[in-house]
PDB file of C-alpha atoms in Angstrom:
ATOM      1  CA  MET A   1     148.698  91.796  83.826  1.00 52.00           C
ATOM      2  CA  THR A   2     151.036  90.850  81.008  1.00 66.00           C
ATOM      3  CA  GLY A   3     151.129  93.767  78.578  1.00 94.00           C
ATOM      4  CA  TRP A   4     149.452  93.841  75.180  1.00 98.00           C
ATOM      5  CA  LEU A   5     147.189  91.413  73.343  1.00 98.00           C
ATOM      6  CA  ILE A   6     146.779  92.072  69.626  1.00 98.00           C
ATOM      7  CA  THR A   7     143.984  90.328  67.752  1.00 98.00           C
ATOM      8  CA  GLY A   8     143.914  89.889  63.989  1.00 97.00           C
ATOM      9  CA  ALA A   9     147.708  89.748  64.106  1.00 97.00           C
ATOM     10  CA  GLY A  10     148.075  88.756  60.454  1.00 95.00           C
ATOM     11  CA  GLY A  11     146.682  92.071  59.205  1.00 95.00           C
ATOM     12  CA  ARG A  12     148.704  95.037  57.957  1.00 95.00           C
ATOM     13  CA  LEU A  13     147.967  97.356  60.893  1.00 97.00           C
ATOM     14  CA  ALA A  14     148.436  94.647  63.516  1.00 97.00           C
ATOM     15  CA  ARG A  15     151.821  93.717  62.075  1.00 97.00           C
ATOM     16  CA  GLU A  16     152.975  97.339  62.230  1.00 97.00           C
ATOM     17  CA  LEU A  17     151.823  97.634  65.848  1.00 98.00           C
ATOM     18  CA  THR A  18     153.426  94.337  66.865  1.00 97.00           C
ATOM     19  CA  ALA A  19     156.770  95.538  65.491  1.00 96.00           C
ATOM     20  CA  LEU A  20     156.646  98.589  67.791  1.00 96.00           C
ATOM     21  CA  LEU A  21     156.001  96.633  70.997  1.00 96.00           C
ATOM     22  CA  PRO A  22     158.401  94.601  73.170  1.00 93.00           C
ATOM     23  CA  ALA A  23     158.127  90.950  72.180  1.00 92.00           C
ATOM     24  CA  HIS A  24     158.352  89.684  75.756  1.00 91.00           C
ATOM     25  CA  THR A  25     155.230  91.596  76.867  1.00 94.00           C
ATOM     26  CA  THR A  26     153.161  91.254  73.696  1.00 97.00           C
ATOM     27  CA  THR A  27     150.931  88.422  72.520  1.00 97.00           C
ATOM     28  CA  ALA A  28     149.845  88.744  68.893  1.00 97.00           C
ATOM     29  CA  LEU A  29     147.220  86.222  67.784  1.00 97.00           C
ATOM     30  CA  THR A  30     145.985  85.635  64.241  1.00 97.00           C
ATOM     31  CA  ARG A  31     142.401  84.721  63.391  1.00 95.00           C
ATOM     32  CA  GLU A  32     143.432  81.067  63.264  1.00 96.00           C
ATOM     33  CA  GLU A  33     144.911  81.341  66.757  1.00 97.00           C
ATOM     34  CA  LEU A  34     142.004  83.299  68.247  1.00 97.00           C
ATOM     35  CA  ASP A  35     138.653  83.422  66.478  1.00 97.00           C
ATOM     36  CA  LEU A  36     136.742  86.301  68.057  1.00 97.00           C
ATOM     37  CA  THR A  37     133.425  84.716  67.094  1.00 97.00           C
ATOM     38  CA  ASP A  38     134.278  81.862  69.503  1.00 97.00           C
ATOM     39  CA  ALA A  39     133.150  83.396  72.804  1.00 96.00           C
ATOM     40  CA  HIS A  40     134.614  80.578  74.915  1.00 97.00           C
ATOM     41  CA  ALA A  41     138.041  80.904  73.263  1.00 97.00           C
ATOM     42  CA  VAL A  42     138.047  84.675  73.806  1.00 97.00           C
ATOM     43  CA  ASP A  43     137.148  84.311  77.489  1.00 97.00           C
ATOM     44  CA  GLU A  44     139.879  81.696  77.958  1.00 97.00           C
ATOM     45  CA  ALA A  45     142.511  83.850  76.263  1.00 97.00           C
ATOM     46  CA  LEU A  46     141.677  86.912  78.353  1.00 97.00           C
ATOM     47  CA  ALA A  47     141.599  84.928  81.585  1.00 96.00           C
ATOM     48  CA  GLU A  48     144.946  83.289  80.840  1.00 96.00           C
ATOM     49  CA  LEU A  49     146.818  86.327  79.472  1.00 96.00           C
ATOM     50  CA  ARG A  50     145.186  89.054  81.568  1.00 97.00           C
ATOM     51  CA  PRO A  51     146.465  91.819  79.274  1.00 97.00           C
ATOM     52  CA  SER A  52     146.609  95.454  80.299  1.00 97.00           C
ATOM     53  CA  VAL A  53     145.748  96.559  76.752  1.00 98.00           C
ATOM     54  CA  VAL A  54     143.929  94.776  73.944  1.00 98.00           C
ATOM     55  CA  ALA A  55     144.258  96.135  70.406  1.00 98.00           C
ATOM     56  CA  ASN A  56     141.437  94.705  68.321  1.00 98.00           C
ATOM     57  CA  CYS A  57     142.723  94.726  64.754  1.00 98.00           C
ATOM     58  CA  ALA A  58     140.575  91.737  63.757  1.00 97.00           C
ATOM     59  CA  ALA A  59     137.756  92.524  61.359  1.00 96.00           C
ATOM     60  CA  TRP A  60     135.721  91.451  58.381  1.00 95.00           C
ATOM     61  CA  THR A  61     137.169  93.895  55.816  1.00 93.00           C
ATOM     62  CA  ASP A  62     135.637  92.552  52.588  1.00 93.00           C
ATOM     63  CA  VAL A  63     133.314  95.475  51.855  1.00 94.00           C
ATOM     64  CA  ASP A  64     131.678  93.854  48.830  1.00 92.00           C
ATOM     65  CA  GLY A  65     131.395  90.474  50.549  1.00 95.00           C
ATOM     66  CA  ALA A  66     129.590  92.079  53.484  1.00 95.00           C
ATOM     67  CA  GLU A  67     126.753  93.115  51.171  1.00 95.00           C
ATOM     68  CA  GLU A  68     126.100  89.461  50.395  1.00 95.00           C
ATOM     69  CA  HIS A  69     126.891  88.115  53.878  1.00 97.00           C
ATOM     70  CA  GLU A  70     125.855  90.882  56.248  1.00 97.00           C
ATOM     71  CA  GLY A  71     125.100  88.488  59.093  1.00 97.00           C
ATOM     72  CA  ALA A  72     128.598  87.022  58.977  1.00 97.00           C
ATOM     73  CA  ALA A  73     130.175  90.485  58.837  1.00 97.00           C
ATOM     74  CA  LEU A  74     128.049  91.570  61.806  1.00 98.00           C
ATOM     75  CA  ASP A  75     129.182  88.528  63.796  1.00 97.00           C
ATOM     76  CA  VAL A  76     132.833  89.528  63.406  1.00 97.00           C
ATOM     77  CA  ASN A  77     132.675  93.328  63.407  1.00 98.00           C
ATOM     78  CA  GLY A  78     129.728  93.798  65.743  1.00 98.00           C
ATOM     79  CA  HIS A  79     128.859  90.929  68.059  1.00 98.00           C
ATOM     80  CA  ALA A  80     132.416  89.631  68.523  1.00 98.00           C
ATOM     81  CA  ALA A  81     133.765  93.128  69.224  1.00 98.00           C
ATOM     82  CA  SER A  82     131.041  93.676  71.824  1.00 98.00           C
ATOM     83  CA  ARG A  83     131.827  90.374  73.552  1.00 97.00           C
ATOM     84  CA  LEU A  84     135.540  91.175  73.507  1.00 98.00           C
ATOM     85  CA  ALA A  85     134.795  94.506  75.186  1.00 98.00           C
ATOM     86  CA  ALA A  86     132.742  92.777  77.871  1.00 98.00           C
ATOM     87  CA  GLY A  87     135.635  90.377  78.463  1.00 98.00           C
ATOM     88  CA  CYS A  88     138.064  93.281  78.749  1.00 98.00           C
ATOM     89  CA  ALA A  89     135.797  94.841  81.351  1.00 98.00           C
ATOM     90  CA  ARG A  90     135.938  91.640  83.397  1.00 97.00           C
ATOM     91  CA  VAL A  91     139.748  91.488  83.448  1.00 97.00           C
ATOM     92  CA  GLY A  92     140.323  95.254  83.693  1.00 97.00           C
ATOM     93  CA  ALA A  93     141.920  95.701  80.279  1.00 98.00           C
ATOM     94  CA  ARG A  94     141.835  98.791  78.091  1.00 98.00           C
ATOM     95  CA  LEU A  95     140.485  98.068  74.596  1.00 98.00           C
ATOM     96  CA  LEU A  96     141.648  99.868  71.462  1.00 98.00           C
ATOM     97  CA  HIS A  97     139.099  99.021  68.787  1.00 98.00           C
ATOM     98  CA  VAL A  98     139.918  99.861  65.171  1.00 98.00           C
ATOM     99  CA  SER A  99     136.973 101.175  63.156  1.00 98.00           C
ATOM    100  CA  THR A 100     136.337 102.918  59.864  1.00 98.00           C
ATOM    101  CA  ASP A 101     135.116 105.943  57.926  1.00 97.00           C
ATOM    102  CA  TYR A 102     132.334 103.716  56.538  1.00 97.00           C
ATOM    103  CA  VAL A 103     130.235 104.430  59.646  1.00 97.00           C
ATOM    104  CA  PHE A 104     129.345 107.660  57.822  1.00 96.00           C
ATOM    105  CA  SER A 105     127.292 107.891  54.643  1.00 94.00           C
ATOM    106  CA  GLY A 106     130.005 109.599  52.620  1.00 92.00           C
ATOM    107  CA  LEU A 107     127.299 111.597  50.847  1.00 89.00           C
ATOM    108  CA  ASP A 108     127.957 114.959  52.485  1.00 77.00           C
ATOM    109  CA  THR A 109     128.509 117.787  50.039  1.00 69.00           C
ATOM    110  CA  ASP A 110     129.556 120.621  52.376  1.00 82.00           C
ATOM    111  CA  GLY A 111     133.236 119.758  52.061  1.00 86.00           C
ATOM    112  CA  LEU A 112     133.775 119.606  55.821  1.00 93.00           C
ATOM    113  CA  PRO A 113     135.470 116.708  57.630  1.00 96.00           C
ATOM    114  CA  TYR A 114     133.351 114.412  59.771  1.00 97.00           C
ATOM    115  CA  ASP A 115     133.864 115.352  63.414  1.00 97.00           C
ATOM    116  CA  GLU A 116     134.379 112.626  66.014  1.00 98.00           C
ATOM    117  CA  ASP A 117     130.948 113.515  67.409  1.00 96.00           C
ATOM    118  CA  ALA A 118     129.162 113.524  64.041  1.00 96.00           C
ATOM    119  CA  VAL A 119     126.115 111.242  63.915  1.00 96.00           C
ATOM    120  CA  PRO A 120     126.973 108.017  62.055  1.00 97.00           C
ATOM    121  CA  ASP A 121     124.833 107.045  59.079  1.00 96.00           C
ATOM    122  CA  PRO A 122     126.318 103.980  57.354  1.00 96.00           C
ATOM    123  CA  HIS A 123     125.018 103.130  53.890  1.00 94.00           C
ATOM    124  CA  THR A 124     126.761  99.755  53.514  1.00 96.00           C
ATOM    125  CA  ALA A 125     126.547  96.434  55.322  1.00 97.00           C
ATOM    126  CA  TYR A 126     130.206  96.769  56.257  1.00 97.00           C
ATOM    127  CA  GLY A 127     129.594 100.201  57.771  1.00 97.00           C
ATOM    128  CA  ARG A 128     126.598  98.967  59.747  1.00 98.00           C
ATOM    129  CA  SER A 129     128.587  96.056  61.148  1.00 98.00           C
ATOM    130  CA  LYS A 130     131.453  98.306  62.207  1.00 98.00           C
ATOM    131  CA  LEU A 131     129.101 100.801  63.843  1.00 98.00           C
ATOM    132  CA  ALA A 132     127.579  97.966  65.876  1.00 98.00           C
ATOM    133  CA  GLY A 133     131.061  97.104  67.127  1.00 98.00           C
ATOM    134  CA  GLU A 134     131.805 100.717  68.061  1.00 98.00           C
ATOM    135  CA  ARG A 135     128.640 100.982  70.092  1.00 98.00           C
ATOM    136  CA  GLY A 136     129.252  97.682  71.854  1.00 98.00           C
ATOM    137  CA  VAL A 137     132.779  98.706  72.841  1.00 98.00           C
ATOM    138  CA  LEU A 138     131.797 102.120  74.181  1.00 98.00           C
ATOM    139  CA  MET A 139     128.830 100.681  76.086  1.00 98.00           C
ATOM    140  CA  ALA A 140     130.834  97.919  77.771  1.00 98.00           C
ATOM    141  CA  LEU A 141     133.898 100.089  78.473  1.00 98.00           C
ATOM    142  CA  PRO A 142     132.830 103.697  79.125  1.00 98.00           C
ATOM    143  CA  ASP A 143     136.134 104.414  80.901  1.00 97.00           C
ATOM    144  CA  ASP A 144     138.535 102.111  79.034  1.00 97.00           C
ATOM    145  CA  GLY A 145     137.083 101.722  75.535  1.00 98.00           C
ATOM    146  CA  VAL A 146     138.848 103.578  72.710  1.00 98.00           C
ATOM    147  CA  VAL A 147     137.420 103.559  69.195  1.00 98.00           C
ATOM    148  CA  VAL A 148     140.015 104.478  66.566  1.00 98.00           C
ATOM    149  CA  ARG A 149     138.530 105.234  63.162  1.00 98.00           C
ATOM    150  CA  THR A 150     140.900 105.141  60.227  1.00 98.00           C
ATOM    151  CA  ALA A 151     140.620 104.984  56.431  1.00 97.00           C
ATOM    152  CA  TRP A 152     142.441 104.330  53.156  1.00 97.00           C
ATOM    153  CA  LEU A 153     145.114 102.307  54.949  1.00 97.00           C
ATOM    154  CA  TYR A 154     148.281 101.207  53.197  1.00 97.00           C
ATOM    155  CA  GLY A 155     151.666  99.921  54.287  1.00 96.00           C
ATOM    156  CA  ALA A 156     154.370  97.341  53.826  1.00 94.00           C
ATOM    157  CA  HIS A 157     152.012  94.453  54.611  1.00 92.00           C
ATOM    158  CA  GLY A 158     148.969  93.272  52.700  1.00 88.00           C
ATOM    159  CA  ARG A 159     147.035  94.610  49.735  1.00 90.00           C
ATOM    160  CA  SER A 160     145.936  98.196  49.315  1.00 94.00           C
ATOM    161  CA  PHE A 161     145.066 100.790  46.719  1.00 95.00           C
ATOM    162  CA  VAL A 162     148.527 102.320  47.145  1.00 97.00           C
ATOM    163  CA  SER A 163     150.317  99.006  46.578  1.00 96.00           C
ATOM    164  CA  THR A 164     148.236  98.395  43.457  1.00 95.00           C
ATOM    165  CA  MET A 165     149.038 101.827  42.030  1.00 97.00           C
ATOM    166  CA  ALA A 166     152.724 101.378  42.874  1.00 97.00           C
ATOM    167  CA  GLU A 167     152.752  98.054  41.047  1.00 95.00           C
ATOM    168  CA  ARG A 168     151.130  99.607  37.984  1.00 96.00           C
ATOM    169  CA  ALA A 169     153.484 102.573  38.068  1.00 97.00           C
ATOM    170  CA  LEU A 170     156.617 100.420  38.255  1.00 96.00           C
ATOM    171  CA  SER A 171     155.324  98.518  35.218  1.00 96.00           C
ATOM    172  CA  ASP A 172     154.684 101.769  33.312  1.00 96.00           C
ATOM    173  CA  ALA A 173     151.100 100.563  32.982  1.00 97.00           C
ATOM    174  CA  THR A 174     148.084 102.689  32.179  1.00 97.00           C
ATOM    175  CA  VAL A 175     145.337 102.701  34.792  1.00 96.00           C
ATOM    176  CA  LYS A 176     141.869 104.198  35.217  1.00 94.00           C
ATOM    177  CA  VAL A 177     141.146 105.710  38.633  1.00 95.00           C
ATOM    178  CA  VAL A 178     138.053 107.381  40.076  1.00 94.00           C
ATOM    179  CA  THR A 179     137.923 111.132  40.535  1.00 94.00           C
ATOM    180  CA  ASP A 180     134.778 111.255  42.686  1.00 92.00           C
ATOM    181  CA  GLN A 181     136.013 109.564  45.888  1.00 94.00           C
ATOM    182  CA  TYR A 182     137.822 111.761  48.420  1.00 96.00           C
ATOM    183  CA  GLY A 183     139.613 110.662  51.543  1.00 97.00           C
ATOM    184  CA  GLN A 184     142.861 110.509  53.493  1.00 98.00           C
ATOM    185  CA  PRO A 185     145.550 107.989  52.478  1.00 98.00           C
ATOM    186  CA  THR A 186     146.910 106.801  55.819  1.00 98.00           C
ATOM    187  CA  TRP A 187     150.120 104.903  56.527  1.00 98.00           C
ATOM    188  CA  THR A 188     149.710 101.972  58.898  1.00 98.00           C
ATOM    189  CA  ARG A 189     152.901 102.914  60.732  1.00 98.00           C
ATOM    190  CA  ASP A 190     151.494 106.309  61.668  1.00 98.00           C
ATOM    191  CA  VAL A 191     148.308 104.696  62.987  1.00 98.00           C
ATOM    192  CA  ALA A 192     150.280 102.045  64.888  1.00 98.00           C
ATOM    193  CA  GLU A 193     152.325 104.751  66.595  1.00 98.00           C
ATOM    194  CA  ARG A 194     149.147 106.531  67.637  1.00 97.00           C
ATOM    195  CA  LEU A 195     147.684 103.270  68.975  1.00 98.00           C
ATOM    196  CA  LEU A 196     150.807 102.923  71.078  1.00 97.00           C
ATOM    197  CA  VAL A 197     150.135 106.360  72.568  1.00 96.00           C
ATOM    198  CA  LEU A 198     146.480 105.541  73.246  1.00 97.00           C
ATOM    199  CA  GLY A 199     147.423 102.300  74.959  1.00 97.00           C
ATOM    200  CA  SER A 200     149.967 103.960  77.236  1.00 93.00           C
ATOM    201  CA  GLY A 201     149.588 106.548  79.954  1.00 88.00           C
ATOM    202  CA  PRO A 202     146.212 107.888  81.088  1.00 91.00           C
ATOM    203  CA  ALA A 203     143.036 106.461  79.588  1.00 91.00           C
ATOM    204  CA  ARG A 204     141.531 108.465  76.727  1.00 95.00           C
ATOM    205  CA  PRO A 205     138.170 106.734  76.228  1.00 97.00           C
ATOM    206  CA  GLY A 206     135.877 107.554  73.343  1.00 98.00           C
ATOM    207  CA  ILE A 207     136.317 108.117  69.628  1.00 98.00           C
ATOM    208  CA  HIS A 208     139.536 109.174  67.898  1.00 98.00           C
ATOM    209  CA  HIS A 209     140.113 109.699  64.171  1.00 98.00           C
ATOM    210  CA  ALA A 210     143.499 108.355  63.113  1.00 98.00           C
ATOM    211  CA  THR A 211     143.775 109.439  59.490  1.00 98.00           C
ATOM    212  CA  ALA A 212     146.386 111.507  57.712  1.00 98.00           C
ATOM    213  CA  SER A 213     145.931 115.265  57.566  1.00 98.00           C
ATOM    214  CA  GLY A 214     144.663 116.838  54.376  1.00 97.00           C
ATOM    215  CA  SER A 215     142.593 115.050  51.743  1.00 97.00           C
ATOM    216  CA  THR A 216     142.750 113.973  48.116  1.00 98.00           C
ATOM    217  CA  SER A 217     140.860 112.035  45.478  1.00 97.00           C
ATOM    218  CA  ARG A 218     141.884 108.528  44.503  1.00 96.00           C
ATOM    219  CA  TYR A 219     142.804 109.873  41.058  1.00 97.00           C
ATOM    220  CA  GLU A 220     145.083 112.546  42.547  1.00 98.00           C
ATOM    221  CA  LEU A 221     146.603 109.945  44.881  1.00 98.00           C
ATOM    222  CA  ALA A 222     147.397 107.647  41.967  1.00 98.00           C
ATOM    223  CA  CYS A 223     149.009 110.522  40.058  1.00 98.00           C
ATOM    224  CA  GLU A 224     151.145 111.362  43.096  1.00 98.00           C
ATOM    225  CA  ILE A 225     152.314 107.741  43.387  1.00 98.00           C
ATOM    226  CA  TYR A 226     153.332 107.730  39.719  1.00 98.00           C
ATOM    227  CA  ARG A 227     155.213 111.003  40.214  1.00 98.00           C
ATOM    228  CA  LEU A 228     157.035 109.827  43.332  1.00 98.00           C
ATOM    229  CA  LEU A 229     158.130 106.667  41.532  1.00 97.00           C
ATOM    230  CA  GLY A 230     159.426 108.666  38.576  1.00 97.00           C
ATOM    231  CA  ARG A 231     156.658 107.645  36.187  1.00 97.00           C
ATOM    232  CA  ASP A 232     154.420 109.758  33.981  1.00 98.00           C
ATOM    233  CA  PRO A 233     151.140 110.695  35.735  1.00 98.00           C
ATOM    234  CA  ALA A 234     149.563 110.958  32.283  1.00 97.00           C
ATOM    235  CA  LEU A 235     149.374 107.146  32.404  1.00 98.00           C
ATOM    236  CA  VAL A 236     146.561 107.624  34.953  1.00 97.00           C
ATOM    237  CA  SER A 237     143.151 108.304  33.389  1.00 96.00           C
ATOM    238  CA  PRO A 238     140.131 109.698  35.301  1.00 95.00           C
ATOM    239  CA  ILE A 239     136.842 107.817  35.568  1.00 92.00           C
ATOM    240  CA  VAL A 240     133.882 107.902  37.971  1.00 88.00           C
ATOM    241  CA  GLY A 241     133.173 105.364  40.698  1.00 78.00           C
ATOM    242  CA  ALA A 242     130.110 103.925  38.998  1.00 76.00           C
ATOM    243  CA  ASP A 243     132.335 102.693  36.173  1.00 71.00           C
ATOM    244  CA  LEU A 244     134.155 100.246  38.464  1.00 72.00           C
ATOM    245  CA  GLY A 245     131.095  98.071  39.070  1.00 67.00           C
ATOM    246  CA  CYS A 246     131.869  97.388  42.745  1.00 72.00           C
ATOM    247  CA  VAL A 247     129.089  95.631  44.662  1.00 68.00           C
ATOM    248  CA  ALA A 248     129.065  98.088  47.593  1.00 74.00           C
ATOM    249  CA  VAL A 249     128.901 101.815  46.988  1.00 77.00           C
ATOM    250  CA  ARG A 250     132.103 103.484  48.179  1.00 83.00           C
ATOM    251  CA  PRO A 251     131.757 106.733  50.141  1.00 88.00           C
ATOM    252  CA  ALA A 252     132.304 109.758  47.927  1.00 92.00           C
ATOM    253  CA  TRP A 253     133.467 111.845  50.918  1.00 95.00           C
ATOM    254  CA  SER A 254     135.555 110.027  53.546  1.00 94.00           C
ATOM    255  CA  VAL A 255     137.420 112.893  55.182  1.00 97.00           C
ATOM    256  CA  LEU A 256     137.593 112.673  58.977  1.00 98.00           C
ATOM    257  CA  GLY A 257     138.214 115.561  61.370  1.00 97.00           C
ATOM    258  CA  HIS A 258     140.863 115.532  64.099  1.00 98.00           C
ATOM    259  CA  ARG A 259     139.497 117.819  66.800  1.00 97.00           C
ATOM    260  CA  ARG A 260     139.973 115.226  69.546  1.00 97.00           C
ATOM    261  CA  TRP A 261     143.783 115.207  69.241  1.00 97.00           C
ATOM    262  CA  SER A 262     143.929 118.966  69.779  1.00 94.00           C
ATOM    263  CA  LEU A 263     141.740 118.673  72.865  1.00 94.00           C
ATOM    264  CA  GLU A 264     144.210 116.150  74.259  1.00 93.00           C
ATOM    265  CA  GLY A 265     147.239 118.305  73.484  1.00 93.00           C
ATOM    266  CA  MET A 266     148.465 116.229  70.534  1.00 95.00           C
ATOM    267  CA  SER A 267     148.925 116.956  66.883  1.00 95.00           C
ATOM    268  CA  PRO A 268     146.908 115.057  64.266  1.00 97.00           C
ATOM    269  CA  LEU A 269     148.681 112.533  62.067  1.00 98.00           C
ATOM    270  CA  ARG A 270     151.009 114.097  59.511  1.00 98.00           C
ATOM    271  CA  GLU A 271     149.966 115.300  56.056  1.00 98.00           C
ATOM    272  CA  TRP A 272     149.293 112.458  53.626  1.00 98.00           C
ATOM    273  CA  ARG A 273     151.925 113.417  51.028  1.00 98.00           C
ATOM    274  CA  SER A 274     154.686 113.454  53.619  1.00 98.00           C
ATOM    275  CA  ALA A 275     153.743 110.001  54.886  1.00 98.00           C
ATOM    276  CA  LEU A 276     153.359 108.575  51.381  1.00 98.00           C
ATOM    277  CA  ARG A 277     156.809 109.798  50.354  1.00 98.00           C
ATOM    278  CA  GLU A 278     158.398 108.055  53.333  1.00 98.00           C
ATOM    279  CA  ALA A 279     156.301 104.897  53.077  1.00 97.00           C
ATOM    280  CA  LEU A 280     156.651 104.114  49.365  1.00 97.00           C
ATOM    281  CA  PRO A 281     160.032 102.332  49.608  1.00 95.00           C
ATOM    282  CA  ALA A 282     158.549  99.861  52.102  1.00 94.00           C
ATOM    283  CA  VAL A 283     155.398  99.454  49.990  1.00 95.00           C
ATOM    284  CA  THR A 284     157.341  98.732  46.808  1.00 94.00           C
ATOM    285  CA  ALA A 285     159.622  96.295  48.647  1.00 90.00           C
ATOM    286  CA  SER A 286     156.618  94.193  49.703  1.00 73.00           C
ATOM    287  CA  PRO A 287     156.697  90.681  48.162  1.00 66.00           C
ATOM    288  CA  THR A 288     152.938  90.809  47.517  1.00 58.00           C
ATOM    289  CA  LEU A 289     151.844  93.985  45.819  1.00 54.00           C
ATOM    290  CA  GLY A 290     148.085  93.630  45.729  1.00 47.00           C
ATOM    291  CA  ARG A 291     145.264  94.504  43.385  1.00 49.00           C
ATOM    292  CA  ALA A 292     142.607  96.665  45.012  1.00 49.00           C
ATOM    293  CA  LEU A 293     140.809  98.840  42.480  1.00 49.00           C
ATOM    294  CA  CYS A 294     137.486  98.523  44.343  1.00 52.00           C
ATOM    295  CA  ALA A 295     139.284  99.841  47.385  1.00 58.00           C
ATOM    296  CA  ASN A 296     137.987  99.463  50.945  1.00 56.00           C
TER     297      ASN A 296
END
């Protein structure tokens, strides 16, 4: 066994995780280097590398595109994840599979976080494809399959809502942001560190929610970014989600509970404001601040 295999290595979370691991025992493969929809290539890679841990960060993440190409999204997020899990079972590898808050409807109005054991009810093609992957992983690897749901990711790599707001703030630009979408802005570094824990030591199979503690609306998040960057939050104007015209309906309530960490003797991820304050310098230093108003 040779250590870690990271799929989808070009993505923002995968790059954070790769940076935390020893280079000599880690193989990080981009989509071009390992296409998970190519079953033969996946089997060959697992047989050759024989990793102890596989972190599946590869995914179809285009939420709007999934509505128009649900079959293609299902191939990547569902079928390919299930086959990867079966391959991990054959070589005795633990699989950390990254999933999403979109497996829930986001329509709940009781104001309570979704528990790890809450019944999924996806209302988007993207959510349905990710739920299929979760189920395939847990079925193939009941003792070594770990599903890690996260949400509202941002970091030093790739595009995100946070990078877009930071770009607008640094330009002293006005921006309209929705007030009716609530969630947990989550720094990729914090998730990567938790993946490292889940991949080490005793197996902790099942579902974990790796999102920041607390919750906020996208509008409040944008205002906080402007404040932290020394800009006037009054430049941020409130609108409702329907005004954005996104193809897929974004969940209005994407707050995940963290009961599982307590059961395992660990604290949940830190509060979102604390993480954002520390992360912003890396976000603003990124050479490609992205535009993501219809955020995933």
